[in-house]
Amino acid sequence: MFGLDNVVFPRSTKYDHEDMESQVGLYPAMQTTRKGELGSDGEGNTTSTSSSTTHSSQSSLESSPIIRPVDIQLELDNLELGVPMKDAFYPPWSHPTPVPSMLELASRLPAGSRPGNFGIVAPGVFRSSFPQSDDYSFIEGLKLKTVVTLVQKEFPQGYVGFLDKNGIQHKVFDMKGTKKEEILVETMKSILRVVLDRRNHPLLIHCNHGRHRTGCVIGVIRKVSGWSLNNVLTEYNAYAAPKARECDVKYLTNFETASMSTIFRDHDNLPSRAYGFFRALLFTAVVLIVWRLAGFHLPTDGVGVADRPERDAKSDE
Ligand SMILES: O=P(O)(O)O[C@H]1[C@@H](OP(=O)(O)O)[C@H](OP(=O)(O)O)[C@@H](OP(=O)(O)OP(=O)(O)O)[C@H](OP(=O)(O)O)[C@H]1OP(=O)(O)O
């Protein structure tokens, strides 16, 4: 059965297994279902797999392990973060195609030197410290589409060239260390828009040491996915130890998931909302013009409509 210890696979941190077991349902799609076996879609429904949707025999990360015939944009528009939903990467309404287990994904990782603090966050999402040149061949093997760098500094020589050469889009967020400044809500929204969008996967997210900035971002993703705070902090500590920061724990504890709700809808629909506003404006203008042309005039004698009966009565006298 899938447990959080498989998510944080490079570390041998002790976990609260009982609690983890109760959280297994958070990752319904992580349960391995092999060809011909019956599995669960995580909503209590039984699903059977066919050869076209089973990827457990795939031997590399060359192509994404998940093929879901869904309109991702529509899915993202409907994504309401912060409501209990188990997994923000694979919300309940995404097609229930079985997803390989974490152990299976781990067994498919390429050979070579891994960046420090490397881990699998979800299928197609990895985390680490700042990759060094020795790690490039391993990273190449991940067939990444996107690297998210949570620090702006002078990058190691050849890093940008390496990403360019491999056609990896590089999203850099200029952020201070978390002990200097907590991650701003708007910055977190922008990061989540990149990381949760499966069109950007496979994706690697990293900062300097993969502890604090990355830990907080992943913690927020877990929190908006409905993980218990206990598990969010367990995972944070697994990567941040022995340098876990009290400010990060406080940040994750107090983080209001509501501040992230509908980030895709709000963002992507900005142009259509602006269009709606101008349409309403145009409609009002047309109504006013028609009203004016039809001969209706606003009272110019300083007498309001409500005063007219009184005025008319006076003039009758
Ligand atoms: O010792 P300290 O508390 O002063 O922290 C040092 C450094 O510790 P070290 O010197 O013992 O290695 C931290 O590294 P670790 O704690 O991860 O080992 C580093 O965090 P970091 O790696 O960037 O964090 P992430 O990449 O994981 O987000 C932090 O940078 P800021 O986060 O920007 O504050 C540094 O602070 P400063 O020197 O003021 O810039």
Coordinates of C-alpha atoms and ligand atoms in Angstrom, one line a residue:
M1 CA 0.0 0.0 0.0
F2 CA 1.2 3.5 -0.8
G3 CA 2.4 5.6 2.2
L4 CA 4.0 8.9 2.6
D5 CA 7.4 7.2 3.3
N6 CA 7.4 6.4 -0.4
V7 CA 6.9 10.0 -1.3
V8 CA 9.9 11.0 0.7
F9 CA 11.9 8.1 -0.5
P10 CA 15.5 9.3 -0.2
R11 CA 15.2 9.9 3.5
S12 CA 15.0 7.3 6.3
T13 CA 13.0 9.6 8.5
K14 CA 10.7 7.9 11.0
Y15 CA 7.0 8.5 10.1
D16 CA 3.9 8.2 12.0
H17 CA 2.8 5.1 10.1
E18 CA -0.6 4.8 11.7
D19 CA -1.5 8.3 10.6
M20 CA 0.1 7.7 7.2
E21 CA -2.1 4.7 6.7
S22 CA -5.1 6.8 7.3
Q23 CA -3.8 9.3 4.7
V24 CA -3.3 6.6 2.1
G25 CA -6.6 7.6 0.6
L26 CA -5.1 11.0 -0.1
Y27 CA -3.3 9.3 -3.0
P28 CA -5.9 7.1 -4.5
A29 CA -4.3 7.2 -7.9
M30 CA -1.0 6.1 -6.4
Q31 CA -2.2 2.5 -5.8
T32 CA -0.5 0.3 -8.4
T33 CA -2.9 -1.5 -10.7
R34 CA -1.4 -3.9 -13.1
K35 CA -2.7 -4.9 -16.4
G36 CA -5.9 -7.0 -16.0
E37 CA -6.2 -6.3 -12.3
L38 CA -9.1 -4.6 -10.7
G39 CA -8.3 -1.4 -9.0
S40 CA -9.9 1.6 -7.4
D41 CA -10.3 5.1 -8.8
G42 CA -10.0 6.5 -5.4
E43 CA -13.7 7.3 -5.2
G44 CA -14.6 3.8 -4.2
N45 CA -15.4 2.8 -7.7
T46 CA -13.8 -0.2 -9.2
T47 CA -11.9 0.2 -12.4
S48 CA -10.3 -2.3 -14.7
T49 CA -7.2 -1.6 -16.7
S50 CA -6.5 -2.3 -20.3
S51 CA -3.2 -2.4 -22.1
S52 CA -3.8 1.1 -23.4
T53 CA -4.0 2.6 -20.0
T54 CA -1.5 0.6 -18.1
H55 CA 2.0 1.9 -17.9
S56 CA 3.5 -0.3 -15.2
S57 CA 5.8 -2.0 -17.6
Q58 CA 7.2 1.2 -18.9
S59 CA 10.9 1.1 -18.4
S60 CA 11.9 4.8 -18.5
L61 CA 10.5 8.2 -17.8
E62 CA 10.7 9.1 -21.4
S63 CA 7.0 9.7 -21.8
S64 CA 4.7 10.8 -19.1
P65 CA 3.4 7.8 -17.1
I66 CA -0.1 9.2 -17.1
I67 CA -2.3 9.5 -20.1
R68 CA -5.6 11.1 -19.2
P69 CA -8.1 12.0 -21.9
V70 CA -9.2 15.2 -20.2
D71 CA -9.2 18.8 -21.1
I72 CA -6.6 20.0 -18.6
Q73 CA -7.5 23.7 -19.0
L74 CA -11.1 22.9 -18.0
E75 CA -9.8 20.8 -15.2
L76 CA -7.6 23.6 -13.9
D77 CA -10.5 26.1 -14.3
N78 CA -12.6 23.8 -12.0
L79 CA -9.8 23.3 -9.5
E80 CA -10.9 24.7 -6.2
L81 CA -7.9 24.5 -4.0
G82 CA -8.4 24.2 -0.3
V83 CA -11.5 22.1 -0.4
P84 CA -10.9 18.5 0.7
M85 CA -9.9 16.8 -2.6
K86 CA -7.0 14.5 -1.8
D87 CA -4.7 15.5 -4.5
A88 CA -4.3 18.8 -6.3
F89 CA -2.2 17.3 -9.0
Y90 CA -4.9 14.8 -9.8
P91 CA -8.3 16.1 -8.7
P92 CA -11.1 13.7 -8.3
W93 CA -12.7 14.5 -11.6
S94 CA -9.6 13.8 -13.6
H95 CA -9.9 10.5 -15.5
P96 CA -9.3 7.6 -13.2
T97 CA -6.5 6.1 -15.1
P98 CA -4.3 4.1 -12.7
V99 CA -1.1 5.8 -11.9
P100 CA 2.1 3.9 -11.0
S101 CA 3.0 3.7 -7.3
M102 CA 5.8 5.8 -6.0
L103 CA 8.1 2.8 -5.5
E104 CA 7.5 1.9 -9.2
L105 CA 8.3 5.5 -10.2
A106 CA 11.4 5.4 -8.0
S107 CA 12.6 2.2 -9.7
R108 CA 12.4 3.9 -13.1
L109 CA 14.6 6.8 -12.1
P110 CA 17.7 7.1 -14.3
A111 CA 21.1 6.2 -13.1
G112 CA 23.7 8.8 -12.1
S113 CA 24.4 11.3 -9.4
R114 CA 21.2 12.9 -8.1
P115 CA 21.0 16.4 -6.8
G116 CA 21.0 16.6 -3.0
N117 CA 17.7 16.3 -1.2
F118 CA 16.1 14.8 -4.4
G119 CA 12.6 13.3 -4.1
I120 CA 9.5 12.5 -6.0
V121 CA 6.6 14.7 -5.1
A122 CA 4.0 13.1 -7.4
P123 CA 4.2 11.3 -10.7
G124 CA 6.1 13.7 -13.0
V125 CA 7.0 16.1 -10.2
F126 CA 10.4 16.1 -8.6
R127 CA 12.1 18.3 -5.9
S128 CA 15.8 18.8 -5.0
S129 CA 18.5 21.2 -4.0
F130 CA 20.3 23.3 -6.7
P131 CA 21.5 20.8 -9.3
Q132 CA 25.3 20.7 -9.8
S133 CA 27.0 19.8 -13.1
D134 CA 27.6 16.2 -11.9
D135 CA 23.8 15.8 -11.7
Y136 CA 23.1 16.9 -15.2
S137 CA 23.1 13.4 -16.8
F138 CA 20.6 12.2 -14.1
I139 CA 18.4 15.2 -14.8
E140 CA 18.6 14.6 -18.5
G141 CA 17.2 11.2 -17.8
L142 CA 14.1 12.6 -16.2
K143 CA 13.1 14.1 -19.5
L144 CA 12.0 17.3 -17.9
K145 CA 9.7 19.8 -19.6
T146 CA 10.1 22.4 -16.8
V147 CA 12.5 23.5 -14.1
V148 CA 11.1 25.8 -11.4
T149 CA 13.9 27.6 -9.6
L150 CA 12.9 29.3 -6.4
V151 CA 15.9 31.5 -6.1
Q152 CA 17.4 34.2 -8.2
K153 CA 21.2 34.3 -8.1
E154 CA 24.2 33.7 -10.3
F155 CA 23.5 30.2 -11.6
P156 CA 26.3 27.7 -11.7
Q157 CA 28.2 27.8 -15.0
G158 CA 26.5 25.9 -17.7
Y159 CA 23.2 25.4 -15.9
V160 CA 21.2 27.7 -18.2
G161 CA 23.0 26.2 -21.3
F162 CA 22.2 22.7 -20.0
L163 CA 18.5 23.5 -19.7
D164 CA 18.4 25.2 -23.1
K165 CA 20.2 22.3 -24.8
N166 CA 17.5 19.9 -23.4
G167 CA 14.6 22.2 -24.4
I168 CA 13.6 22.6 -20.7
Q169 CA 11.6 25.7 -19.9
H170 CA 13.1 27.5 -17.0
K171 CA 10.7 29.4 -14.6
V172 CA 12.7 31.5 -12.1
F173 CA 11.0 33.0 -9.1
D174 CA 13.0 35.7 -7.4
M175 CA 12.4 34.9 -3.7
K176 CA 14.2 35.7 -0.5
G177 CA 15.1 32.9 1.9
T178 CA 12.1 32.1 4.1
K179 CA 13.7 33.3 7.3
K180 CA 14.1 36.7 5.6
E181 CA 10.7 36.9 4.1
E182 CA 7.8 34.5 4.0
I183 CA 6.6 33.5 0.6
L184 CA 4.0 36.1 -0.6
V185 CA 0.6 34.9 -1.5
E186 CA 0.8 36.3 -5.0
T187 CA 4.2 34.6 -5.5
M188 CA 2.8 31.3 -4.2
K189 CA -0.2 31.6 -6.6
S190 CA 2.2 32.1 -9.6
I191 CA 4.3 29.1 -8.5
L192 CA 1.2 26.8 -8.1
R193 CA -0.1 27.8 -11.5
V194 CA 3.1 26.4 -13.0
V195 CA 3.6 23.4 -10.7
L196 CA 0.0 22.1 -10.7
D197 CA -0.4 22.4 -14.5
R198 CA 0.4 18.9 -15.8
R199 CA 1.2 20.3 -19.2
N200 CA 4.4 21.5 -17.6
H201 CA 5.3 18.0 -16.3
P202 CA 7.7 16.3 -15.9
L203 CA 8.9 19.1 -13.7
L204 CA 11.7 19.7 -11.2
I205 CA 11.3 22.3 -8.4
H206 CA 14.3 23.4 -6.4
C207 CA 15.8 26.2 -4.4
N208 CA 19.3 26.3 -2.9
H209 CA 19.2 23.3 -0.5
G210 CA 15.7 22.1 -1.3
R211 CA 14.8 22.6 2.3
H212 CA 13.0 25.8 3.1
R213 CA 11.6 27.5 0.0
T214 CA 10.9 24.2 -1.8
G215 CA 9.6 22.7 1.5
C216 CA 7.1 25.5 2.0
V217 CA 5.8 25.4 -1.6
I218 CA 5.3 21.6 -1.5
G219 CA 3.8 22.0 2.0
V220 CA 1.2 24.4 0.6
I221 CA 0.4 22.1 -2.3
R222 CA -0.1 19.3 0.2
K223 CA -2.3 21.5 2.4
V224 CA -4.5 22.6 -0.5
S225 CA -4.7 19.0 -1.4
G226 CA -6.3 18.3 1.9
W227 CA -3.4 16.6 3.7
S228 CA -3.5 16.8 7.5
L229 CA -1.1 19.4 9.0
N230 CA 0.7 16.6 10.8
N231 CA 1.6 14.9 7.4
V232 CA 2.4 18.2 5.8
L233 CA 4.9 19.0 8.6
T234 CA 6.3 15.4 8.6
E235 CA 7.2 15.8 4.9
Y236 CA 8.6 19.2 5.5
N237 CA 10.8 18.0 8.3
A238 CA 11.9 15.0 6.3
Y239 CA 13.6 17.3 3.8
A240 CA 14.5 20.2 6.0
A241 CA 16.1 18.2 8.9
P242 CA 18.3 19.0 10.7
K243 CA 17.7 22.6 9.7
A244 CA 13.9 22.8 9.9
R245 CA 12.9 26.4 10.6
E246 CA 10.3 27.4 13.1
C247 CA 9.1 30.2 10.7
D248 CA 8.4 27.7 8.0
V249 CA 6.4 25.5 10.4
K250 CA 4.5 28.5 11.5
Y251 CA 3.9 29.6 7.9
L252 CA 2.6 26.1 6.9
T253 CA 0.5 25.9 10.1
N254 CA -1.2 29.2 9.5
F255 CA -1.4 29.1 5.8
E256 CA -4.9 29.9 4.7
T257 CA -5.7 27.5 1.9
A258 CA -8.7 29.8 0.9
S259 CA -6.1 32.3 -0.4
M260 CA -5.3 29.8 -3.2
S261 CA -8.8 28.9 -4.2
T262 CA -9.7 29.2 -7.9
I263 CA -6.3 30.6 -8.8
F264 CA -6.6 29.2 -12.3
R265 CA -10.1 30.4 -12.8
D266 CA -9.4 33.9 -11.5
H267 CA -6.2 34.2 -13.6
D268 CA -7.2 32.6 -16.8
N269 CA -10.6 34.3 -16.9
L270 CA -9.3 37.8 -16.5
P271 CA -9.6 38.6 -20.2
S272 CA -13.1 37.2 -20.4
R273 CA -14.1 39.1 -17.2
A274 CA -12.8 42.3 -18.8
Y275 CA -14.8 41.4 -22.0
G276 CA -17.9 40.9 -19.9
F277 CA -17.5 44.3 -18.2
F278 CA -17.1 46.1 -21.5
R279 CA -20.1 44.3 -23.0
A280 CA -22.2 45.4 -20.0
L281 CA -20.9 48.9 -20.5
L282 CA -21.8 48.9 -24.1
F283 CA -25.3 47.6 -23.4
T284 CA -25.9 50.3 -20.9
A285 CA -24.7 53.0 -23.3
V286 CA -27.1 51.6 -26.0
V287 CA -30.0 51.6 -23.6
L288 CA -29.3 55.2 -22.6
I289 CA -29.0 56.3 -26.3
V290 CA -32.3 54.6 -27.2
W291 CA -34.0 56.1 -24.2
R292 CA -32.8 59.5 -25.1
L293 CA -33.7 59.2 -28.8
A294 CA -37.2 58.0 -27.8
G295 CA -37.8 61.4 -26.3
F296 CA -37.5 60.7 -22.6
H297 CA -35.8 63.5 -20.8
L298 CA -34.6 63.8 -17.3
P299 CA -36.5 66.5 -15.3
T300 CA -34.7 69.8 -15.7
D301 CA -37.0 71.9 -13.5
G302 CA -35.4 70.7 -10.3
V303 CA -38.5 68.8 -9.4
G304 CA -38.1 65.2 -8.8
V305 CA -40.6 62.6 -10.1
A306 CA -41.8 62.0 -6.5
D307 CA -42.7 65.8 -6.2
R308 CA -44.7 66.0 -9.4
P309 CA -48.2 65.1 -8.1
E310 CA -47.8 67.9 -5.5
R311 CA -46.6 70.3 -8.2
D312 CA -49.4 69.3 -10.6
A313 CA -52.0 69.8 -7.9
K314 CA -50.7 73.3 -7.2
S315 CA -50.8 74.3 -10.8
D316 CA -54.5 73.0 -11.1
E317 CA -55.4 75.5 -8.3
Ligands
LIG1 O1 22.8 29.5 8.8 P1 21.8 30.4 8.4 O2 20.5 30.2 9.2 O3 22.2 31.9 8.4 O4 21.3 30.1 6.9 C1 22.2 30.1 5.8 C2 22.4 28.8 5.3 O5 22.8 28.0 6.3 P2 24.4 27.4 6.3 O6 25.2 28.6 6.1 O7 24.5 26.7 7.6 O8 24.4 26.4 5.1 C3 21.0 28.2 4.9 O9 21.2 27.0 4.3 P3 20.5 25.7 4.9 O10 19.9 26.1 6.2 O11 19.6 25.3 3.9 O12 21.7 24.7 5.0 C4 20.5 29.1 3.8 O13 19.2 28.6 3.5 P4 18.9 28.1 2.0 O14 19.7 27.0 1.7 O15 19.1 29.3 1.1 O16 17.4 27.7 2.0 P5 16.6 26.9 0.9 O17 17.4 27.0 -0.4 O18 16.3 25.6 1.4 O19 15.3 27.7 0.8 C5 20.3 30.5 4.3 O20 19.9 31.3 3.2 P6 18.4 32.0 3.2 O21 17.4 30.9 3.2 O22 18.5 32.9 2.0 O23 18.3 32.8 4.5 C6 21.6 31.0 4.8 O24 21.4 32.3 5.4 P7 22.2 33.5 4.9 O25 23.6 33.2 5.1 O26 21.7 34.6 5.8 O27 21.8 33.8 3.5

